[in-house]
CSV table of C-alpha atoms (C1' of nucleotides) in Angstrom, one decimal:
chain,number,residue,atom,x,y,z
A,843,MET,CA,2.8,14.6,32.2
A,844,GLU,CA,0.0,12.4,33.4
A,845,THR,CA,-2.6,15.1,32.7
A,846,ASN,CA,-2.0,15.2,28.9
A,847,ARG,CA,-1.4,11.5,28.5
A,848,ARG,CA,-3.4,10.2,25.5
A,849,LEU,CA,-5.3,7.0,25.4
A,850,ILE,CA,-5.1,5.3,22.0
A,851,PHE,CA,-6.8,2.0,21.0
A,852,HIS,CA,-5.7,-0.1,18.0
A,853,ILE,CA,-8.4,-2.5,16.8
A,854,ASP,CA,-7.1,-5.3,14.6
A,855,VAL,CA,-9.5,-7.9,13.1
A,856,ASN,CA,-8.1,-11.4,13.7
A,857,SER,CA,-7.3,-13.1,10.3
A,858,ALA,CA,-9.6,-10.5,8.7
A,859,TYR,CA,-10.3,-12.0,5.3
A,860,LEU,CA,-10.6,-15.5,6.6
A,861,SER,CA,-12.9,-14.5,9.6
A,862,TRP,CA,-15.1,-12.4,7.4
A,863,GLU,CA,-15.4,-15.3,4.9
A,864,ALA,CA,-16.2,-17.7,7.7
A,865,VAL,CA,-18.9,-15.4,9.2
A,866,TYR,CA,-20.5,-14.9,5.8
A,867,ARG,CA,-20.5,-18.6,5.0
A,868,LEU,CA,-22.1,-19.5,8.4
A,869,GLN,CA,-24.8,-16.9,7.8
A,870,HIS,CA,-25.5,-18.6,4.5
A,871,GLY,CA,-25.9,-22.0,5.9
A,872,ALA,CA,-22.3,-23.4,5.7
A,873,PRO,CA,-22.0,-26.5,8.0
A,874,ILE,CA,-18.5,-25.7,9.1
A,875,ASP,CA,-16.7,-22.7,10.4
A,876,LEU,CA,-13.5,-22.0,8.3
A,877,ARG,CA,-11.8,-20.7,11.5
A,878,ASP,CA,-12.0,-24.2,13.1
A,879,ILE,CA,-10.2,-26.1,10.3
A,880,PRO,CA,-6.9,-25.5,8.3
A,881,SER,CA,-8.2,-23.1,5.7
A,882,ALA,CA,-7.1,-20.0,3.8
A,883,VAL,CA,-8.3,-17.3,1.5
A,884,GLY,CA,-6.1,-17.4,-1.6
A,885,GLY,CA,-5.9,-16.4,-5.2
A,886,ASP,CA,-6.3,-18.6,-8.3
A,887,ALA,CA,-3.1,-20.5,-9.2
A,888,THR,CA,-4.3,-21.3,-12.7
A,889,THR,CA,-4.2,-17.5,-13.5
A,890,ARG,CA,-0.9,-17.1,-11.6
A,891,HIS,CA,-2.5,-15.4,-8.6
A,892,GLY,CA,-1.8,-18.3,-6.3
A,893,ILE,CA,-0.8,-17.0,-3.0
A,894,ILE,CA,-2.2,-17.1,0.6
A,895,LEU,CA,-4.0,-13.9,1.5
A,896,ALA,CA,-5.2,-15.0,4.9
A,897,LYS,CA,-5.1,-18.2,7.0
A,898,SER,CA,-7.0,-19.7,9.9
A,899,ILE,CA,-5.2,-20.4,13.2
A,900,PRO,CA,-5.3,-24.2,12.6
A,901,ALA,CA,-3.6,-23.5,9.2
A,902,LYS,CA,-1.0,-21.4,11.0
A,903,ALA,CA,-0.2,-24.4,13.2
A,904,TYR,CA,1.0,-26.1,9.9
A,905,LYS,CA,3.3,-23.1,9.4
A,906,VAL,CA,1.2,-21.9,6.5
A,907,LEU,CA,2.4,-18.3,5.9
A,908,THR,CA,0.5,-15.3,4.4
A,909,GLY,CA,2.0,-14.4,1.0
A,910,GLU,CA,3.4,-17.9,0.3
A,911,THR,CA,2.3,-19.8,-2.8
A,912,LEU,CA,-0.6,-22.2,-2.5
A,913,TYR,CA,1.7,-24.9,-3.8
A,914,SER,CA,4.1,-24.4,-0.9
A,915,ALA,CA,1.2,-24.1,1.6
A,916,ARG,CA,-0.3,-27.4,0.4
A,917,LEU,CA,3.1,-29.2,0.8
A,918,LYS,CA,2.9,-28.2,4.4
A,919,CYS,CA,-0.8,-28.9,4.8
A,920,PRO,CA,-2.4,-31.1,2.1
A,921,GLU,CA,-5.9,-30.9,3.5
A,922,LEU,CA,-5.8,-27.0,3.4
A,923,LEU,CA,-9.1,-25.7,2.3
A,924,VAL,CA,-8.6,-22.6,0.1
A,925,VAL,CA,-11.4,-20.3,-0.8
A,926,PRO,CA,-11.3,-17.3,-3.3
A,927,PRO,CA,-11.4,-13.7,-2.0
A,928,ARG,CA,-14.5,-11.5,-2.1
A,929,TYR,CA,-13.3,-8.0,-1.7
A,930,GLN,CA,-16.7,-6.4,-1.8
A,931,LEU,CA,-17.7,-8.4,1.2
A,932,TYR,CA,-14.6,-7.4,3.1
A,933,ILE,CA,-15.3,-3.8,2.5
A,934,GLN,CA,-18.8,-4.1,3.9
A,935,CYS,CA,-17.4,-5.9,7.0
A,936,SER,CA,-14.8,-3.2,7.5
A,937,ARG,CA,-17.5,-0.5,7.2
A,938,ALA,CA,-19.7,-2.3,9.8
A,939,LEU,CA,-16.7,-2.4,12.2
A,940,VAL,CA,-16.0,1.3,11.8
A,941,SER,CA,-19.6,2.3,12.3
A,942,LEU,CA,-19.7,0.3,15.6
A,943,LEU,CA,-16.4,1.9,16.7
A,944,LYS,CA,-17.7,5.4,16.0
A,945,GLU,CA,-20.1,4.9,18.9
A,946,TYR,CA,-17.1,5.0,21.2
A,947,SER,CA,-15.2,8.0,19.8
A,948,PRO,CA,-15.6,10.4,17.0
A,949,ALA,CA,-11.8,10.4,16.6
A,950,ILE,CA,-11.1,7.4,14.4
A,951,GLN,CA,-8.4,6.7,11.9
A,952,ARG,CA,-8.9,3.8,9.5
A,953,PHE,CA,-5.5,2.4,8.9
A,954,SER,CA,-6.3,-0.3,6.5
A,955,ILE,CA,-9.2,-2.5,5.6
A,956,ASP,CA,-8.9,-4.4,8.9
A,957,GLU,CA,-7.1,-2.0,11.3
A,958,VAL,CA,-8.5,1.1,13.1
A,959,PHE,CA,-7.0,3.6,15.5
A,960,LEU,CA,-9.4,5.1,18.0
A,961,ASP,CA,-8.6,8.1,20.3
A,962,TYR,CA,-10.2,7.4,23.7
A,963,THR,CA,-8.6,10.3,25.6
A,964,LEU,CA,-11.6,12.5,25.8
A,965,MET,CA,-14.0,9.6,26.1
A,966,GLU,CA,-12.7,8.4,29.4
A,967,PRO,CA,-14.8,10.7,31.5
A,968,ILE,CA,-17.9,9.5,29.6
A,969,TYR,CA,-17.4,5.8,29.1
A,970,GLY,CA,-15.0,5.1,32.0
A,971,ASP,CA,-12.0,2.9,32.4
A,972,PRO,CA,-10.2,2.3,29.0
A,973,ILE,CA,-9.5,-1.4,29.6
A,974,GLU,CA,-13.1,-2.1,30.4
A,975,ALA,CA,-14.2,-0.1,27.4
A,976,ALA,CA,-11.8,-2.1,25.2
A,977,HIS,CA,-13.3,-5.3,26.5
A,978,SER,CA,-16.8,-4.1,25.9
A,979,ILE,CA,-15.9,-3.1,22.3
A,980,LYS,CA,-14.4,-6.5,21.7
A,981,GLU,CA,-17.4,-8.3,23.0
A,982,ARG,CA,-19.9,-6.2,21.1
A,983,VAL,CA,-18.0,-6.8,17.8
A,984,LYS,CA,-18.0,-10.5,18.5
A,985,LYS,CA,-21.7,-10.6,19.4
A,986,GLU,CA,-23.1,-8.2,16.8
A,987,LEU,CA,-20.7,-8.7,13.9
A,988,GLY,CA,-19.6,-12.3,14.5
A,989,PHE,CA,-15.8,-11.9,14.2
A,990,THR,CA,-13.1,-11.3,16.8
A,991,VAL,CA,-10.7,-8.5,17.2
A,992,ASN,CA,-7.6,-7.8,19.2
A,993,ILE,CA,-7.4,-4.4,20.9
A,994,GLY,CA,-4.1,-2.8,21.9
A,995,VAL,CA,-4.3,0.0,24.5
A,996,SER,CA,-1.6,2.6,25.0
A,997,SER,CA,-0.6,6.2,25.0
A,998,ASN,CA,0.4,6.4,21.4
A,999,LYS,CA,-0.4,4.7,18.1
A,1000,LEU,CA,2.8,2.8,17.7
A,1001,LEU,CA,2.5,1.1,21.1
A,1002,ALA,CA,-1.2,0.4,20.7
A,1003,LYS,CA,-0.4,-1.2,17.4
A,1004,MET,CA,2.4,-3.3,18.8
A,1005,ALA,CA,0.1,-4.3,21.7
A,1006,SER,CA,-2.7,-5.5,19.4
A,1007,ASP,CA,-0.2,-7.9,17.9
A,1008,PHE,CA,0.4,-9.8,21.1
A,1009,LYS,CA,-1.4,-13.1,21.8
A,1010,LYS,CA,-4.3,-13.7,19.4
A,1011,PRO,CA,-7.2,-14.0,19.0
A,1012,ASP,CA,-10.0,-12.1,20.9
A,1013,ARG,CA,-7.7,-10.3,23.4
A,1014,VAL,CA,-7.2,-6.9,24.9
A,1015,HIS,CA,-3.5,-6.0,25.7
A,1016,THR,CA,-1.9,-2.9,27.1
A,1017,LEU,CA,1.6,-1.6,26.3
A,1018,PHE,CA,2.2,1.5,28.3
A,1019,LYS,CA,5.6,3.2,28.4
A,1020,ASN,CA,6.5,1.5,31.7
A,1021,GLU,CA,5.8,-1.9,30.1
A,1022,ILE,CA,8.0,-1.5,27.1
A,1023,GLN,CA,11.1,-3.1,28.6
A,1024,GLU,CA,9.2,-6.1,29.8
A,1025,LYS,CA,6.7,-6.6,26.9
A,1026,MET,CA,8.3,-5.2,23.8
A,1027,TRP,CA,12.1,-5.3,24.1
A,1028,PRO,CA,12.4,-9.1,24.2
A,1029,LEU,CA,10.6,-9.4,20.8
A,1030,PRO,CA,12.6,-10.1,17.7
A,1031,VAL,CA,13.6,-6.9,15.9
A,1032,GLU,CA,11.6,-7.8,12.8
A,1033,ASP,CA,8.4,-7.6,14.8
A,1034,LEU,CA,8.8,-3.9,15.1
A,1035,PHE,CA,6.7,-1.8,12.9
A,1036,MET,CA,8.7,-0.4,10.0
A,1037,VAL,CA,11.4,-3.1,10.3
A,1038,GLY,CA,11.0,-5.1,7.2
A,1039,ARG,CA,13.1,-7.8,5.4
A,1040,ALA,CA,15.9,-5.6,4.2
A,1041,THR,CA,16.4,-3.7,7.5
A,1042,THR,CA,16.2,-7.0,9.5
A,1043,SER,CA,19.0,-8.6,7.5
A,1044,LYS,CA,21.2,-5.5,7.9
A,1045,LEU,CA,20.5,-5.3,11.6
A,1046,HIS,CA,21.3,-9.0,12.1
A,1047,LYS,CA,24.7,-8.5,10.5
A,1048,LYS,CA,25.3,-5.8,13.1
A,1049,GLY,CA,24.4,-8.1,16.0
A,1050,ILE,CA,21.0,-6.5,16.6
A,1051,PHE,CA,18.4,-9.2,17.1
A,1052,THR,CA,15.8,-7.9,19.5
A,1053,ILE,CA,13.8,-4.6,19.7
A,1054,GLY,CA,15.7,-4.0,23.0
A,1055,ASP,CA,19.0,-4.3,21.2
A,1056,LEU,CA,17.8,-1.8,18.7
A,1057,ALA,CA,16.6,0.6,21.4
A,1058,LYS,CA,20.0,0.7,23.0
A,1059,VAL,CA,22.1,1.3,19.8
A,1060,ASP,CA,23.5,4.8,19.5
A,1061,PRO,CA,21.1,6.7,17.3
A,1062,GLN,CA,24.0,8.4,15.5
A,1063,SER,CA,25.2,5.0,14.2
A,1064,LEU,CA,21.7,4.1,13.1
A,1065,TYR,CA,21.5,7.3,11.2
A,1066,GLY,CA,24.8,6.5,9.5
A,1067,TRP,CA,23.6,3.1,8.4
A,1068,PHE,CA,20.0,3.8,7.5
A,1069,LYS,CA,19.7,7.6,7.2
A,1070,SER,CA,16.3,8.9,8.3
A,1071,HIS,CA,14.9,5.4,8.5
A,1072,GLY,CA,17.5,4.6,11.1
A,1073,HIS,CA,16.4,7.5,13.3
A,1074,LEU,CA,12.8,6.5,12.9
A,1075,ILE,CA,13.2,2.8,13.9
A,1076,TRP,CA,15.3,3.9,16.9
A,1077,GLU,CA,12.5,6.1,18.1
A,1078,LEU,CA,9.9,3.4,17.5
A,1079,ALA,CA,12.0,0.8,19.4
A,1080,ASN,CA,12.0,3.3,22.4
A,1081,GLY,CA,8.2,3.8,22.1
A,1082,ILE,CA,8.7,7.4,20.9
A,1083,GLU,CA,5.8,8.3,18.6
A,1084,ASP,CA,3.2,11.0,18.9
A,1085,SER,CA,1.3,11.3,15.6
A,1086,PRO,CA,-2.3,12.4,15.9
A,1087,ILE,CA,-5.3,10.3,14.9
A,1088,ARG,CA,-5.9,11.6,11.4
A,1089,GLU,CA,-9.3,11.2,9.9
A,1090,GLY,CA,-9.1,10.9,6.2
A,1091,SER,CA,-6.2,12.6,4.4
A,1092,PRO,CA,-6.4,13.1,0.7
A,1093,ILE,CA,-5.2,10.3,-1.5
A,1094,LYS,CA,-1.9,11.1,-3.4
A,1095,GLY,CA,-2.0,8.6,-6.2
A,1096,LEU,CA,-3.8,5.6,-7.5
A,1097,GLY,CA,-2.9,2.7,-9.7
A,1098,ASN,CA,-3.8,-0.7,-10.8
A,1099,SER,CA,-1.5,-3.6,-11.7
A,1100,ALA,CA,-1.9,-7.2,-12.5
A,1101,THR,CA,-0.1,-10.4,-13.0
A,1102,LEU,CA,-1.2,-11.5,-16.5
A,1103,PRO,CA,-2.6,-14.9,-17.1
A,1104,PHE,CA,0.2,-15.5,-19.6
A,1105,ASP,CA,3.5,-13.9,-20.4
A,1106,VAL,CA,3.3,-11.0,-22.8
A,1107,GLU,CA,5.7,-11.5,-25.6
A,1108,ASP,CA,4.7,-8.9,-28.2
A,1109,ARG,CA,4.2,-5.1,-28.1
A,1110,LYS,CA,0.6,-5.2,-29.2
A,1111,THR,CA,-0.5,-7.5,-26.4
A,1112,GLY,CA,1.5,-5.3,-24.0
A,1113,HIS,CA,-0.4,-2.3,-25.1
A,1114,ARG,CA,-3.7,-4.1,-24.8
A,1115,ALA,CA,-3.0,-5.1,-21.2
A,1116,LEU,CA,-2.1,-1.4,-20.5
A,1117,LEU,CA,-5.4,-0.3,-22.0
A,1118,SER,CA,-7.3,-2.6,-19.7
A,1119,LEU,CA,-5.4,-1.2,-16.7
A,1120,THR,CA,-5.8,2.4,-17.9
A,1121,GLU,CA,-9.6,1.9,-18.2
A,1122,THR,CA,-9.8,1.1,-14.6
A,1123,VAL,CA,-7.4,3.8,-13.4
A,1124,ALA,CA,-9.0,6.5,-15.5
A,1125,MET,CA,-12.5,5.6,-14.3
A,1126,ARG,CA,-11.4,5.7,-10.7
A,1127,LEU,CA,-9.8,9.2,-11.3
A,1128,ARG,CA,-13.0,10.5,-12.9
A,1129,ASP,CA,-15.0,8.9,-10.1
A,1130,MET,CA,-13.0,11.0,-7.6
A,1131,GLY,CA,-13.1,14.1,-9.7
A,1132,LYS,CA,-9.3,14.2,-10.0
A,1133,SER,CA,-6.8,14.6,-12.8
A,1134,ALA,CA,-3.3,13.1,-12.8
A,1135,GLY,CA,-0.2,15.2,-13.4
A,1136,LEU,CA,2.2,12.2,-13.5
A,1137,LEU,CA,1.8,8.8,-15.1
A,1138,SER,CA,4.0,5.8,-14.2
A,1139,ILE,CA,4.1,2.3,-15.6
A,1140,SER,CA,5.9,-0.7,-14.2
A,1141,MET,CA,6.7,-4.1,-15.5
A,1142,LYS,CA,8.0,-7.3,-14.1
A,1143,ASP,CA,9.5,-9.9,-16.4
A,1144,ARG,CA,9.4,-13.6,-16.1
A,1145,ASP,CA,12.5,-13.5,-13.9
A,1146,PHE,CA,10.7,-11.1,-11.6
A,1147,ILE,CA,13.0,-8.2,-12.5
A,1148,SER,CA,11.0,-5.0,-12.1
A,1149,ARG,CA,11.5,-1.7,-14.0
A,1150,SER,CA,9.5,1.4,-14.1
A,1151,ARG,CA,9.2,4.6,-16.1
A,1152,GLN,CA,7.2,7.7,-15.4
A,1153,ARG,CA,6.4,11.0,-17.2
A,1154,LYS,CA,5.1,14.3,-16.1
A,1155,LEU,CA,2.0,15.2,-18.1
A,1156,ASP,CA,2.1,18.7,-19.5
A,1157,VAL,CA,-1.7,19.0,-18.9
A,1158,PRO,CA,-3.2,17.0,-16.0
A,1159,THR,CA,-5.9,14.7,-17.3
A,1160,HIS,CA,-8.2,11.8,-16.5
A,1161,SER,CA,-8.9,11.0,-20.1
A,1162,THR,CA,-8.6,7.3,-20.9
A,1163,LYS,CA,-7.3,8.1,-24.3
A,1164,ILE,CA,-4.5,10.4,-23.3
A,1165,LEU,CA,-3.5,8.3,-20.4
A,1166,TYR,CA,-3.4,5.2,-22.6
A,1167,ARG,CA,-1.4,7.0,-25.3
A,1168,THR,CA,1.1,8.1,-22.7
A,1169,ALA,CA,1.3,4.6,-21.1
A,1170,CYS,CA,2.1,3.1,-24.5
A,1171,CYS,CA,5.0,5.6,-25.1
A,1172,LEU,CA,6.4,4.7,-21.7
A,1173,PHE,CA,6.0,1.0,-22.5
A,1174,ASP,CA,7.8,1.3,-25.8
A,1175,GLU,CA,10.7,3.2,-24.1
A,1176,LEU,CA,11.0,0.8,-21.3
A,1177,TRP,CA,10.4,-2.6,-22.8
A,1178,LYS,CA,13.4,-4.4,-24.2
A,1179,GLY,CA,11.5,-7.5,-25.4
A,1180,LYS,CA,11.8,-9.9,-22.5
A,1181,PRO,CA,8.6,-11.8,-21.8
A,1182,LEU,CA,6.5,-9.9,-19.2
A,1183,ARG,CA,4.6,-11.4,-16.3
A,1184,HIS,CA,3.2,-8.3,-14.7
A,1185,LEU,CA,2.2,-4.8,-15.8
A,1186,GLY,CA,1.1,-1.8,-13.8
A,1187,ILE,CA,0.0,1.8,-14.2
A,1188,ARG,CA,-0.2,4.5,-11.7
A,1189,ALA,CA,-1.6,8.0,-11.7
A,1190,SER,CA,-0.2,10.6,-9.2
A,1191,ARG,CA,0.2,14.3,-8.6
A,1192,LEU,CA,-3.5,14.4,-8.4
A,1193,GLN,CA,-5.3,17.6,-8.6
A,1194,ASP,CA,-8.9,18.7,-8.5
A,1195,ASP,CA,-10.7,18.4,-11.8
A,1196,SER,CA,-13.0,21.4,-11.1
A,1197,GLN,CA,-11.5,23.8,-13.6
A,1198,TYR,CA,-9.6,21.7,-16.1
A,1199,GLN,CA,-7.0,23.0,-18.5
A,1200,LEU,CA,-7.4,22.9,-22.2
A,1201,SER,CA,-4.4,22.0,-24.2
A,1202,ILE,CA,-3.7,23.7,-27.4
A,1203,PHE,CA,-2.2,20.5,-28.8
A,1204,GLU,CA,-5.2,18.3,-28.0
A,1205,THR,CA,-8.3,18.6,-30.1
A,1206,GLY,CA,-11.6,16.9,-29.4
A,1207,LEU,CA,-11.1,17.1,-25.6
A,1208,GLU,CA,-14.7,18.0,-24.9
A,1209,GLU,CA,-15.8,15.1,-27.0
A,1210,GLN,CA,-13.5,12.7,-25.2
A,1211,ARG,CA,-14.8,13.9,-21.8
A,1212,ALA,CA,-18.3,13.3,-22.9
A,1213,LEU,CA,-17.5,9.9,-24.2
A,1214,ASP,CA,-15.7,8.9,-21.0
A,1215,LYS,CA,-18.6,10.1,-19.0
A,1216,ALA,CA,-21.1,8.2,-21.0
A,1217,ILE,CA,-19.1,5.0,-20.7
A,1218,ASP,CA,-18.7,5.5,-16.9
A,1219,GLU,CA,-22.5,5.9,-16.6
A,1220,ILE,CA,-23.3,2.8,-18.5
A,1221,ARG,CA,-20.7,0.8,-16.6
A,1222,SER,CA,-21.9,2.0,-13.2
A,1223,ARG,CA,-25.5,1.2,-14.1
A,1224,TYR,CA,-25.1,-2.1,-15.9
A,1225,GLY,CA,-21.8,-3.4,-14.7
A,1226,SER,CA,-18.2,-2.9,-15.8
A,1227,ASP,CA,-18.5,-5.6,-18.4
A,1228,SER,CA,-21.6,-4.1,-20.0
A,1229,ILE,CA,-19.5,-2.1,-22.5
A,1230,ILE,CA,-16.1,-3.3,-23.5
A,1231,ARG,CA,-13.6,-2.7,-26.3
A,1232,SER,CA,-13.7,-5.2,-29.1
A,1233,CYS,CA,-10.0,-5.7,-28.9
A,1234,PHE,CA,-10.4,-7.7,-25.7
A,1235,LEU,CA,-12.7,-10.2,-27.3
A,1236,TYR,CA,-10.8,-13.6,-27.5
A,1237,SER,CA,-7.7,-11.8,-26.2
A,1238,GLY,CA,-7.6,-13.8,-23.0
A,1239,LEU,CA,-7.4,-10.5,-21.1
A,1240,ASN,CA,-9.9,-8.9,-18.8
A,1241,PRO,CA,-11.1,-5.6,-20.3
A,1242,MET,CA,-10.8,-3.8,-17.0
A,1243,MET,CA,-8.0,-5.3,-14.9
A,1244,GLY,CA,-7.4,-4.3,-11.3
A,1245,GLY,CA,-9.5,-3.9,-8.2
A,1246,VAL,CA,-11.8,-1.1,-7.9
A,1247,LEU,CA,-12.4,0.1,-4.4
A,1248,ARG,CA,-15.0,2.7,-5.3
A,1249,GLU,CA,-16.2,5.3,-2.8
A,1250,GLU,CA,-14.4,3.7,0.2
A,1251,GLU,CA,-10.8,4.6,-0.9
A,1252,TYR,CA,-9.1,5.0,2.4
A,1253,PRO,CA,-5.6,6.3,2.4
A,1254,MET,CA,-3.0,3.9,3.6
A,1255,MET,CA,-0.6,4.8,6.4
A,1256,SER,CA,3.0,5.5,6.0
A,1257,SER,CA,6.0,5.8,8.2
A,1258,ILE,CA,4.3,8.5,10.2
A,1259,LEU,CA,1.4,6.3,11.2
B,1364,DT,C1',0.0,-24.2,-11.8
B,1365,DC,C1',6.3,-21.4,-7.3
B,1366,DT,C1',6.4,-16.1,-6.3
B,1367,DG,C1',-0.7,-10.6,-5.5
B,1368,DG,C1',-2.2,-6.0,-5.5
B,1369,DG,C1',-3.1,-1.7,-3.3
B,1370,DG,C1',-0.7,2.2,-1.2
B,1371,DT,C1',3.3,5.9,1.0
B,1372,DC,C1',7.7,7.8,1.6
B,1373,DC,C1',12.8,8.4,0.9
B,1374,DT,C1',17.1,8.7,-1.7
B,1375,DA,C1',20.2,9.6,-5.3
B,1376,DG,C1',21.8,11.4,-9.6
B,1377,DG,C1',21.3,14.5,-13.4
B,1378,DA,C1',19.4,18.7,-15.6
B,1379,DC,C1',18.8,23.3,-15.3
B,1380,DC,C1',18.9,28.0,-13.4
B,1381,DC,C1',21.0,31.8,-11.1
C,1208,DT,C1',40.2,27.6,-18.2
C,1209,DC,C1',41.4,22.7,-13.6
C,1210,DT,C1',36.4,22.9,-11.8
C,1211,DG,C1',31.6,27.5,-7.0
C,1212,DG,C1',27.4,26.2,-4.9
C,1213,DG,C1',22.6,26.5,-3.8
C,1214,DG,C1',17.9,25.6,-5.1
C,1215,DT,C1',14.3,23.1,-7.7
C,1216,DC,C1',12.5,19.7,-10.7
C,1217,DC,C1',12.6,15.3,-12.9
C,1218,DT,C1',13.3,10.4,-12.9
C,1219,DA,C1',14.4,5.5,-11.3
C,1220,DG,C1',14.5,2.5,-7.8
C,1221,DG,C1',13.9,0.6,-3.3
C,1222,DA,C1',12.1,0.4,1.4
C,1223,DC,C1',8.1,-0.2,4.1
C,1224,DC,C1',2.9,-1.1,5.2
C,1225,DC,C1',-1.6,-4.0,4.9
DNA sequence: TCTGGGGTCCTAGGACCC
DNA sequence: TCTGGGGTCCTAGGACCC
């Protein structure tokens, strides 16, 4: 057993967006460190994006929560300093972290913009004791990149991740199998990875409040209550998890969605917002050399009721025009006239675009491809607002809504870590 | 000016085919 | 004529993650 024990690190940037923002500002002459005062990175409330994305530790002391509205956060902490997000900066910081970590092991899995798994198993003979190595990584990140991380060390990804969540910031923690009972079981059940709001409330109703409670429940009953998810969380509560470090798996779908600056009350404006989202999604598809075989749209009305509708595409495509036309059909079938707050579009069943299929029903496909390509080139050279559709002028809508994480599109993790 | 945006996976019901 | 059953595909919705 001991001979094939793995050694896994989970590296987690402390208050990532806020730390990165703080470092950048210090480097550019800011007199104060955002990490030392109650501060947060947050969206713009005037365009209805007003939530907390990341907070400093002093803000946390005021019980400011990630995901809550700026309004609510300011009630708790009137002096809270809120700064807008700069995603391109965060992507650069994330990249710098990964390239430093690659010096310690070639087996690295990027889990999100601010979390990385590192397999140290084969590196132990070279770099020595894992705890010392983790400390040295942590110190180098602090010294060379200016921000702090927590590192969890264990024999699998789940336990390493749980360990990195212990006391913060700037710490190394271990959580080996023989420490589960002492370090993990007393924690509230909602602290377990994959136990979210819905599961927590059901577990509470069954008298299960700690991870230890969950670990000791008969797995058969959990299966009865939660199906496969029940089996999964029972295993996680017992520290059972053996997924490998996966370096880059192919992306399965991509989408963009946005809360609109105003409620959409007419079909035409709805279509226009969809066009804006489609421009972004289609450009990302083309950028990756993929076509979509399935298109979905989603909407959220002013009462926050969500609905969605999807359609398989007879011929997979990345054409802005065809995707937009399909999105409009779906919109018309789905929308019942209630004012809309949010719209989204998502392309999935991706396939390589290398030999694309011609449809007998679609004429002018070659011309469309050429046009899309020309527009992409202009936008990548002169910026995404260098060429826009006239219908967005004075519309109050951004001509290309949604974030564009070009090149660095790392796949997110799932229930299998 | 209360409630973001990007993902993955699972389930359930109906259609359809043999 | 009183209700097969297995398989696959499609769609809608919900759970979870950061």
